[in-house]
XYZ file of C-alpha atoms in Angstrom:
641
model
C 12.255 19.620 14.384
C 9.707 18.128 16.742
C 7.011 20.185 18.394
C 8.540 21.731 21.474
C 7.133 20.968 24.882
C 8.251 20.459 28.439
C 9.261 16.884 27.644
C 12.954 17.714 27.613
C 13.884 14.845 29.933
C 13.031 11.989 27.545
C 15.403 10.381 25.060
C 19.183 10.230 24.852
C 20.086 13.601 26.378
C 19.475 12.753 30.079
C 22.037 9.969 29.832
C 24.807 12.340 28.736
C 26.603 13.299 31.934
C 30.192 13.526 30.722
C 31.850 13.964 27.321
C 32.820 10.294 27.489
C 29.155 9.327 27.197
C 29.092 10.793 23.700
C 31.716 8.362 22.465
C 29.375 5.382 22.950
C 26.725 6.732 20.583
C 26.283 5.542 17.004
C 25.553 7.949 14.101
C 21.775 7.564 14.340
C 21.859 8.270 18.064
C 23.980 11.358 17.479
C 21.409 12.673 15.014
C 18.635 12.159 17.552
C 20.737 13.737 20.297
C 21.324 16.858 18.201
C 17.571 17.244 17.721
C 16.957 16.763 21.446
C 19.581 19.368 22.297
C 17.920 21.936 20.032
C 14.519 21.243 21.584
C 16.068 21.556 25.039
C 17.768 24.852 24.197
C 14.632 26.434 22.735
C 12.448 25.434 25.682
C 14.901 26.448 28.397
C 16.096 29.718 26.856
C 12.502 30.721 26.054
C 11.917 30.946 29.811
C 15.104 32.583 31.017
C 16.430 34.429 27.981
C 19.961 33.845 26.772
C 22.136 33.328 23.713
C 19.983 31.072 21.578
C 21.044 31.584 17.951
C 24.795 31.015 18.441
C 24.252 27.750 20.309
C 21.740 26.305 17.873
C 24.469 26.758 15.273
C 27.207 24.781 17.069
C 25.354 21.658 18.225
C 26.980 19.105 15.903
C 30.340 20.872 15.981
C 30.418 20.700 19.783
C 29.397 17.042 19.812
C 32.173 16.185 17.354
C 34.701 18.190 19.363
C 33.945 16.267 22.546
C 33.989 12.896 20.752
C 37.485 13.522 19.396
C 39.188 15.320 22.279
C 39.350 14.396 25.968
C 38.207 17.336 28.069
C 39.351 18.445 30.584
C 42.770 16.919 29.850
C 42.609 18.498 26.426
C 41.696 22.102 27.031
C 38.636 23.412 25.186
C 38.325 27.205 24.823
C 35.366 29.160 23.470
C 35.554 32.471 21.645
C 33.113 33.956 22.042
C 31.947 32.392 25.283
C 28.265 32.655 24.467
C 28.672 29.609 22.171
C 29.229 27.259 25.125
C 25.687 26.151 26.065
C 25.969 22.776 24.285
C 29.366 22.290 25.895
C 27.736 22.882 29.285
C 25.006 20.346 28.486
C 27.423 17.529 27.638
C 29.631 18.244 30.655
C 26.947 17.539 33.245
C 25.127 20.843 33.629
C 21.756 20.175 32.004
C 19.834 20.683 35.251
C 21.264 24.174 35.644
C 19.463 25.533 32.592
C 16.280 26.095 34.587
C 18.124 29.017 36.224
C 20.266 30.101 33.316
C 21.720 33.605 33.877
C 19.774 33.957 37.139
C 21.352 34.751 40.495
C 22.886 31.609 41.958
C 22.208 29.720 38.736
C 24.096 28.741 35.613
C 26.263 31.398 33.976
C 25.612 32.317 30.367
C 29.339 31.900 29.672
C 32.017 29.357 30.587
C 32.605 29.461 34.322
C 35.495 27.936 36.232
C 33.329 27.777 39.335
C 30.867 25.510 37.535
C 33.068 22.887 35.952
C 36.604 21.640 35.452
C 35.775 21.621 31.729
C 35.697 25.440 31.646
C 38.986 27.297 31.404
C 38.364 30.931 30.467
C 35.362 33.051 31.258
C 35.991 36.686 30.358
C 33.667 36.293 27.343
C 35.162 39.172 25.380
C 35.777 38.226 21.766
C 39.118 37.546 20.064
C 41.009 36.420 23.173
C 40.883 32.609 23.084
C 43.689 32.126 20.572
C 46.085 34.057 22.785
C 45.107 31.837 25.713
C 45.596 28.829 23.429
C 49.055 30.011 22.424
C 50.153 30.334 26.034
C 48.543 27.081 27.190
C 50.088 25.053 24.375
C 53.514 26.504 25.124
C 53.090 25.626 28.800
C 52.093 22.039 27.968
C 55.118 21.694 25.679
C 57.570 23.063 28.238
C 56.131 20.786 30.925
C 56.284 17.749 28.632
C 52.539 17.131 28.844
C 50.785 15.184 26.079
C 47.757 17.484 25.729
C 45.967 19.401 23.003
C 44.401 22.850 23.113
C 41.200 23.277 21.100
C 39.708 26.703 20.428
C 36.231 27.060 18.965
C 36.406 30.519 17.449
C 33.615 32.277 15.635
C 30.485 34.389 15.780
C 32.609 37.274 14.585
C 35.592 36.747 16.885
C 38.043 36.602 13.980
C 37.243 40.206 13.092
C 39.272 41.235 16.154
C 42.928 42.047 15.629
C 44.082 40.142 18.713
C 43.186 36.877 16.955
C 45.654 37.630 14.194
C 48.406 38.528 16.612
C 47.821 35.152 18.256
C 47.719 33.248 14.958
C 51.105 34.671 14.041
C 52.598 33.323 17.255
C 50.756 29.998 17.127
C 52.149 29.406 13.645
C 55.684 30.168 14.808
C 55.497 27.970 17.919
C 54.145 24.895 16.045
C 52.495 23.437 19.144
C 49.350 21.305 19.407
C 46.597 23.826 18.780
C 43.435 22.945 16.869
C 41.401 25.981 15.867
C 37.810 25.384 14.818
C 36.572 28.381 12.868
C 32.800 28.493 13.312
C 32.009 30.348 10.109
C 28.365 31.402 10.244
C 28.872 34.720 8.493
C 27.710 36.621 11.557
C 28.730 38.079 14.894
C 25.705 39.649 16.562
C 24.674 40.667 13.061
C 26.205 39.757 9.670
C 29.991 39.848 10.001
C 31.787 42.449 7.901
C 35.325 43.174 6.828
C 38.012 41.770 4.574
C 38.366 38.463 6.429
C 34.612 37.987 6.442
C 34.631 38.606 2.689
C 37.293 35.917 2.321
C 35.126 33.376 4.121
C 32.129 34.495 2.105
C 34.121 33.700 -1.029
C 34.405 30.153 0.235
C 30.723 29.897 1.078
C 29.433 31.416 -2.138
C 31.790 29.765 -4.614
C 29.980 27.134 -6.754
C 32.797 24.721 -6.005
C 32.033 25.043 -2.310
C 28.390 24.198 -2.903
C 29.548 20.938 -4.439
C 31.739 20.398 -1.405
C 28.743 20.568 0.911
C 27.049 17.826 -1.113
C 30.082 15.553 -1.162
C 32.004 16.253 2.016
C 30.163 13.781 4.238
C 31.144 10.767 2.166
C 34.487 11.930 0.862
C 36.214 13.722 3.709
C 36.853 10.620 5.771
C 38.797 8.869 3.034
C 40.617 11.569 1.104
C 41.714 15.161 1.605
C 40.344 16.104 -1.811
C 36.779 16.155 -3.019
C 35.779 15.175 -6.564
C 37.778 14.925 -9.770
C 37.186 18.554 -10.868
C 38.639 19.729 -7.590
C 41.512 17.275 -7.679
C 42.701 18.596 -11.013
C 43.365 22.081 -9.605
C 45.281 20.929 -6.570
C 49.045 20.957 -6.763
C 49.509 18.949 -3.587
C 47.313 16.625 -1.550
C 48.295 18.357 1.696
C 46.440 21.528 0.671
C 43.109 19.686 0.809
C 40.181 21.303 -0.953
C 41.131 24.878 -0.160
C 42.663 25.871 -3.485
C 39.558 24.757 -5.386
C 37.327 27.211 -3.670
C 39.609 30.041 -2.553
C 41.944 32.040 -4.763
C 43.971 33.177 -1.756
C 45.218 30.424 0.557
C 45.084 32.746 3.557
C 45.425 30.292 6.388
C 48.351 28.304 5.077
C 50.106 31.524 4.166
C 50.236 32.062 7.931
C 52.011 28.722 8.305
C 49.021 26.882 9.772
C 47.543 23.780 8.153
C 43.978 24.094 6.915
C 41.137 21.570 6.667
C 37.856 22.540 5.126
C 35.401 23.886 4.493
C 33.472 21.238 6.431
C 29.723 21.084 6.989
C 29.543 22.076 10.650
C 26.106 20.473 10.980
C 27.408 17.034 10.011
C 28.787 15.297 13.106
C 30.615 12.590 11.160
C 32.252 15.062 8.778
C 33.355 17.274 11.650
C 34.585 14.297 13.645
C 36.659 13.046 10.716
C 38.194 16.479 10.164
C 38.990 16.915 13.854
C 40.615 13.491 14.115
C 42.893 14.374 11.234
C 43.686 17.713 12.863
C 44.409 16.057 16.196
C 46.757 13.545 14.605
C 48.837 16.222 12.932
C 50.298 17.335 16.297
C 50.864 20.906 15.122
C 48.633 23.956 14.562
C 45.619 23.183 12.352
C 42.595 25.241 11.380
C 39.348 23.364 10.761
C 36.942 25.562 8.825
C 33.381 24.630 9.836
C 30.546 26.301 7.939
C 27.399 26.632 10.044
C 24.144 28.555 10.171
C 23.357 30.655 13.210
C 19.996 29.613 14.657
C 20.098 26.327 12.709
C 17.126 24.020 13.188
C 14.731 26.568 14.717
C 12.783 28.426 12.082
C 12.087 31.649 14.056
C 15.848 32.032 14.623
C 16.754 31.211 11.037
C 14.207 33.749 9.774
C 15.323 36.540 12.125
C 17.369 38.736 9.790
C 18.504 41.109 12.537
C 20.557 38.657 14.620
C 19.081 35.118 14.345
C 17.665 35.428 17.892
C 21.195 36.003 19.127
C 20.281 36.874 22.701
C 16.539 37.133 23.221
C 14.718 37.613 26.478
C 11.898 35.249 27.378
C 9.895 34.236 24.308
C 7.158 31.918 23.037
C 9.001 28.741 21.977
C 6.470 27.993 19.245
C 6.745 31.368 17.524
C 9.947 32.982 18.797
C 7.998 36.124 19.723
C 9.231 37.897 22.854
C 6.800 37.737 25.762
C 7.919 40.884 27.586
C 5.681 43.905 27.199
C 7.226 46.577 24.972
C 8.678 49.583 26.771
C 10.851 52.590 25.995
C 14.486 51.513 26.207
C 17.518 53.709 26.791
C 18.970 52.395 23.536
C 15.895 53.445 21.570
C 15.972 56.963 22.987
C 19.604 57.326 21.951
C 18.960 55.852 18.503
C 16.090 58.209 17.748
C 17.938 61.287 18.959
C 21.074 60.408 17.021
C 19.075 60.202 13.799
C 17.440 63.549 14.598
C 20.863 65.136 15.123
C 22.185 63.540 11.934
C 19.243 65.073 10.059
C 20.470 68.482 11.183
C 24.222 67.900 10.885
C 25.769 66.190 7.843
C 29.085 65.850 9.687
C 27.624 63.306 12.130
C 28.714 59.724 11.392
C 28.190 56.553 13.392
C 30.591 53.716 14.259
C 29.919 50.438 16.023
C 31.849 47.231 16.655
C 29.616 44.455 15.266
C 26.690 45.628 17.381
C 24.583 47.933 15.246
C 21.305 46.484 16.521
C 22.113 46.183 20.258
C 23.599 49.700 20.492
C 20.969 51.463 18.371
C 23.338 52.534 15.578
C 21.147 50.449 13.262
C 18.637 53.329 13.149
C 21.286 55.656 11.708
C 22.506 52.865 9.446
C 19.080 52.409 7.895
C 18.619 56.098 7.144
C 22.211 57.057 6.347
C 24.068 53.857 5.381
C 26.880 55.843 3.791
C 27.482 57.604 7.126
C 27.587 54.470 9.278
C 30.534 52.109 9.778
C 30.499 48.672 11.407
C 34.119 47.674 11.958
C 33.511 44.193 13.367
C 34.561 43.147 16.856
C 37.428 45.620 16.878
C 36.912 48.333 19.471
C 40.497 49.569 19.308
C 40.234 50.113 15.578
C 36.796 51.708 15.990
C 38.147 54.425 18.279
C 41.247 55.239 16.246
C 39.241 55.158 13.022
C 36.936 57.647 14.703
C 39.989 59.791 15.404
C 40.774 59.751 11.696
C 37.205 60.697 10.831
C 37.419 63.612 13.264
C 40.718 64.705 11.740
C 38.906 64.702 8.412
C 36.306 67.189 9.611
C 33.520 64.888 10.782
C 32.063 64.265 14.233
C 31.948 60.493 14.808
C 29.659 58.880 17.373
C 31.076 55.532 18.530
C 28.401 53.317 20.097
C 29.617 50.319 22.135
C 28.761 48.519 25.351
C 30.464 50.104 28.344
C 32.383 46.946 29.201
C 33.911 46.753 25.720
C 35.361 50.261 25.747
C 37.888 49.040 28.318
C 39.640 47.342 25.425
C 40.315 50.677 23.746
C 41.674 52.716 26.639
C 44.991 53.456 24.928
C 43.196 54.596 21.798
C 40.913 56.945 23.739
C 43.862 58.309 25.712
C 46.505 58.811 23.033
C 44.776 58.623 19.661
C 41.770 60.783 20.524
C 42.263 62.809 23.712
C 45.903 63.752 23.159
C 44.914 65.138 19.763
C 41.905 66.965 21.283
C 39.601 65.399 18.723
C 35.803 65.766 18.751
C 34.767 62.139 19.110
C 31.645 61.184 21.051
C 31.547 57.705 22.591
C 28.141 56.419 23.670
C 28.237 53.644 26.261
C 25.202 51.388 26.390
C 24.724 49.018 29.345
C 26.777 51.125 31.731
C 26.768 50.107 35.374
C 25.531 46.786 36.742
C 23.833 45.034 33.827
C 22.908 41.810 35.603
C 22.423 38.447 33.861
C 25.555 38.515 31.676
C 27.789 38.605 34.724
C 31.062 40.279 35.712
C 32.726 40.334 32.293
C 29.859 42.427 30.973
C 29.303 44.848 33.840
C 29.931 48.413 32.710
C 31.174 49.588 36.081
C 34.706 50.672 35.136
C 34.191 53.529 32.696
C 33.813 56.515 35.031
C 36.877 55.433 36.979
C 39.127 54.251 34.149
C 38.298 56.983 31.646
C 38.030 59.650 34.303
C 41.828 59.737 34.211
C 41.927 60.822 30.556
C 42.857 64.521 30.246
C 40.300 66.630 28.427
C 37.651 63.897 28.327
C 34.151 64.913 29.416
C 31.741 62.256 30.738
C 27.967 62.720 30.853
C 25.581 60.493 32.810
C 21.926 61.210 31.940
C 19.243 60.226 34.440
C 16.244 59.872 32.100
C 15.164 60.109 28.478
C 14.987 63.896 28.455
C 18.509 64.346 29.823
C 19.873 61.656 27.498
C 18.626 63.625 24.501
C 19.933 66.870 25.964
C 23.360 65.555 26.966
C 23.873 63.749 23.654
C 23.337 67.054 21.888
C 25.719 68.786 24.271
C 28.311 66.069 23.641
C 28.288 66.355 19.855
C 28.481 70.138 20.212
C 31.929 69.792 21.843
C 34.579 70.464 19.203
C 37.816 70.531 21.214
C 38.021 67.064 22.723
C 36.314 63.722 23.295
C 33.071 63.102 25.164
C 31.387 60.054 26.662
C 27.659 59.639 27.242
C 26.792 56.624 29.397
C 23.476 54.997 30.286
C 22.281 51.651 31.700
C 20.391 48.824 30.076
C 16.652 48.239 30.107
C 13.640 50.495 30.287
C 13.856 54.210 30.951
C 12.055 55.425 34.045
C 9.739 58.407 33.932
C 11.441 61.760 33.417
C 12.651 63.394 36.609
C 12.507 67.171 36.093
C 14.833 69.545 37.910
C 13.740 72.359 40.196
C 16.533 74.552 38.904
C 19.977 74.403 37.319
C 23.239 75.683 38.783
C 25.769 75.744 35.963
C 25.506 72.232 34.501
C 24.144 70.790 37.767
C 20.453 69.981 38.130
C 18.895 70.449 41.568
C 16.211 67.773 41.942
C 15.175 68.355 45.566
C 15.910 71.180 47.967
C 14.734 71.168 51.582
C 14.821 74.291 53.702
C 17.116 72.605 56.196
C 20.584 71.876 54.694
C 21.953 68.734 56.291
C 22.916 66.468 53.407
C 23.902 67.179 49.817
C 23.192 63.960 47.951
C 24.995 63.801 44.589
C 23.110 61.190 42.561
C 24.870 60.194 39.345
C 22.938 59.393 36.196
C 20.298 56.682 36.447
C 20.702 56.770 40.244
C 18.755 60.046 40.240
C 15.531 58.225 41.075
C 17.288 56.256 43.809
C 18.629 59.523 45.237
C 15.119 60.943 45.455
C 13.842 57.825 47.219
C 16.727 57.993 49.693
C 16.048 61.664 50.389
C 12.418 60.944 51.176
C 13.383 58.310 53.738
C 16.096 60.455 55.333
C 13.755 63.447 55.525
C 11.362 61.324 57.568
C 14.074 61.265 60.243
C 14.044 65.051 60.482
C 16.985 65.871 58.234
C 17.002 68.193 55.276
C 18.309 66.817 51.988
C 19.335 68.487 48.762
C 19.517 66.101 45.806
C 21.557 67.109 42.779
C 22.403 65.462 39.471
C 25.759 66.743 38.154
C 24.827 65.623 34.611
C 28.473 65.940 33.534
C 30.553 63.977 36.047
C 34.035 64.465 34.531
C 35.456 66.932 35.030
C 33.498 67.518 38.241
C 31.438 70.724 37.964
C 32.952 73.345 40.237
C 29.407 74.356 41.153
C 29.234 71.266 43.366
C 31.771 72.918 45.678
C 29.533 75.931 46.119
C 26.481 73.767 46.739
C 28.414 71.702 49.293
C 29.409 74.694 51.434
C 26.006 75.085 52.996
C 25.615 71.435 54.029
C 26.920 69.310 56.872
C 27.552 66.155 54.849
C 28.074 65.336 51.172
C 27.142 61.856 49.914
C 27.839 60.642 46.389
C 25.863 57.810 44.849
C 27.114 56.224 41.605
C 26.576 53.126 39.465
C 30.296 52.502 39.002
C 33.254 51.344 41.045
C 34.197 53.538 43.983
C 37.949 53.271 43.420
C 38.805 56.269 41.281
C 35.135 56.979 40.731
C 32.971 60.075 40.864
C 32.957 60.141 44.657
C 36.728 60.379 44.844
C 36.732 63.038 42.135
C 34.143 65.126 44.019
C 36.180 64.804 47.221
C 39.260 66.053 45.382
C 37.295 68.978 43.943
C 36.060 69.973 47.408
C 39.584 69.831 48.836
C 40.947 71.954 45.999
C 38.174 74.504 46.560
C 38.836 74.636 50.309
C 35.417 73.208 51.181
C 35.817 71.370 54.471
C 32.660 69.258 54.460
C 32.738 65.517 55.272
C 32.092 63.306 52.265
C 30.968 59.682 51.982
C 30.935 57.889 48.650
C 28.613 55.031 47.774
C 29.115 52.905 44.688
C 30.113 49.469 43.474
C 33.052 47.857 45.296
C 35.910 46.935 42.964
C 35.543 43.239 42.230
C 34.003 40.661 39.919
C 30.455 40.413 41.127
C 28.277 37.382 40.258
C 25.505 37.412 37.702
C 21.863 38.054 38.552
C 19.269 40.706 37.840
C 20.322 44.331 38.200
C 17.997 44.722 41.196
C 19.428 41.630 42.896
C 23.030 42.702 42.458
C 22.366 46.246 43.662
C 20.564 44.849 46.700
C 23.507 42.572 47.478
C 25.802 45.600 47.265
C 23.647 47.661 49.601
C 22.633 50.099 46.875
C 18.905 50.211 47.609
C 16.842 53.109 48.960
C 16.490 51.423 52.348
C 20.182 50.558 52.714
C 21.478 53.909 51.520
C 19.005 55.865 53.652
C 20.064 53.913 56.720
C 23.748 54.618 56.033
C 23.175 58.308 55.369
C 21.050 58.711 58.510
C 23.718 57.035 60.613
C 26.498 59.180 59.167
C 24.728 62.483 59.647
C 23.570 61.555 63.134
C 27.197 61.130 64.186
C 28.032 64.714 63.247
C 27.735 67.515 65.766
C 24.202 68.831 65.262
C 23.593 72.502 66.130
C 19.859 71.828 66.092
C 19.471 69.086 68.683
C 15.716 69.045 68.279
C 16.175 67.464 64.884
C 17.957 64.360 66.110
C 16.623 61.303 64.218
C 14.228 58.846 65.803
C 16.062 55.501 65.898
């Protein structure tokens, strides 16, 4: 690769404005273009952060895809969506990479608002094949001569929904081309039976010969080499039988081409043209390397620079100053608890490193399970572990637990099983956008009978509440926390039941219930409101579901109750507190502040919260206005407006 610099506007790349421009390039130009794209990606992502490793691995595959198919007439779907940067570049969005994942800038995932070439944008793994099944059926029923192409990989095929879709795609026999981007990884190395099957292909000596020969041979014949030919019983099976003892894909009723070198544009283009011409479901098995062409990514054993923040493009070293992260606090405390309790086991869904489970995995590998991108299975497997006498800790991103609601409700809670679910990146997470915001958990899972939800405000309460959670032996628990650095510990003045009192003025005008990481915001709001002559009590409930009954007693002595939460208001903590006050006969007005239900755009956490009016200034203004409208028995304390 060439030395990286700011000279990302020279060469072939600036002339690529539409996928059609790719079709005019000769093989040598395509090779140069691939190198330019990698330089471009490294330079741009080094400034903004983003999904680097996955996109370095699909450069040639994406170029071949767009040379063979005609987007947007042919629909191109990405699973997972973080593999779509090269697709964005060749569909006219190169200039947007200067503001990648920044507010008002380019999304880190496919986005319908950005381009007609983007179709789906939820960015949760294992969904694209179901979209493809439905789209292809719609095209067939409408008599439209169109293909659906799904680039599936980076662990997506470890999700069960993919296999449900494959079963239906095979039965329907419509025009679906599935490119399996087989890089052996999701965020980290992919695990599971299917991953082992693909590994068999990659590691078989016959496959190594395929990589050497495929470029020259694939375009002219579906078989590769005389030794391979001798073991084939039919030309239509291609090279599969030579390198795989179990013809998995064709057993599903879907034709199979591969394995193909995914970093060879001509080989991929030849395979895709054959797949396109078949006019029925075909799987093209592309073998790639995550982080390909950028040595720091290739050498990163953890996740091939899957999603780094800003970094030095020459070395790959992150430029942000190290700080204590919420994830690290959880990881360290979980290991400490596991040292004390042999019944503690950890589960994650292909995200051992990002969720912190990797710390437990390194010390107790036999007590840690990575189930792949399969959150539903993770939760029900945890139920089985609990039935077997263990206490599983399931660590996932908050947004991904939505996929396992039924399992939490019926497989865990209905059986009153001691399973602890730890939700990283709860609340507004920022740059990854609406599909990754963890704003639904307190509302959605608050409806689960017997489930307890904890929301720590700092490192000390995270350690404390995690220990309290794993001590529960008669039902499930959730511990949720945001992304990023942990603020300084915020000690309580006193504790009332499970509720921490953080501030307590002599005058009792407002009870401010600040949930979790909003504890610091609550204290800042109280300071501003107090300057207007009102007395504020700030409390952190610590455990938000079920609502501590002690909040009813604390509310009685105040004129107004305000809840402040980093989750959606509909069905959230505020509504639950209001219900608790009604049931307790506490007739105190309540106002709830939180995230409006909706799909909010990407940006930094601070930017999104500001846009939603969840800043100290905005909240203090609202609270002051609300309390000023109440009948005040102490007129001398009216606020100065």
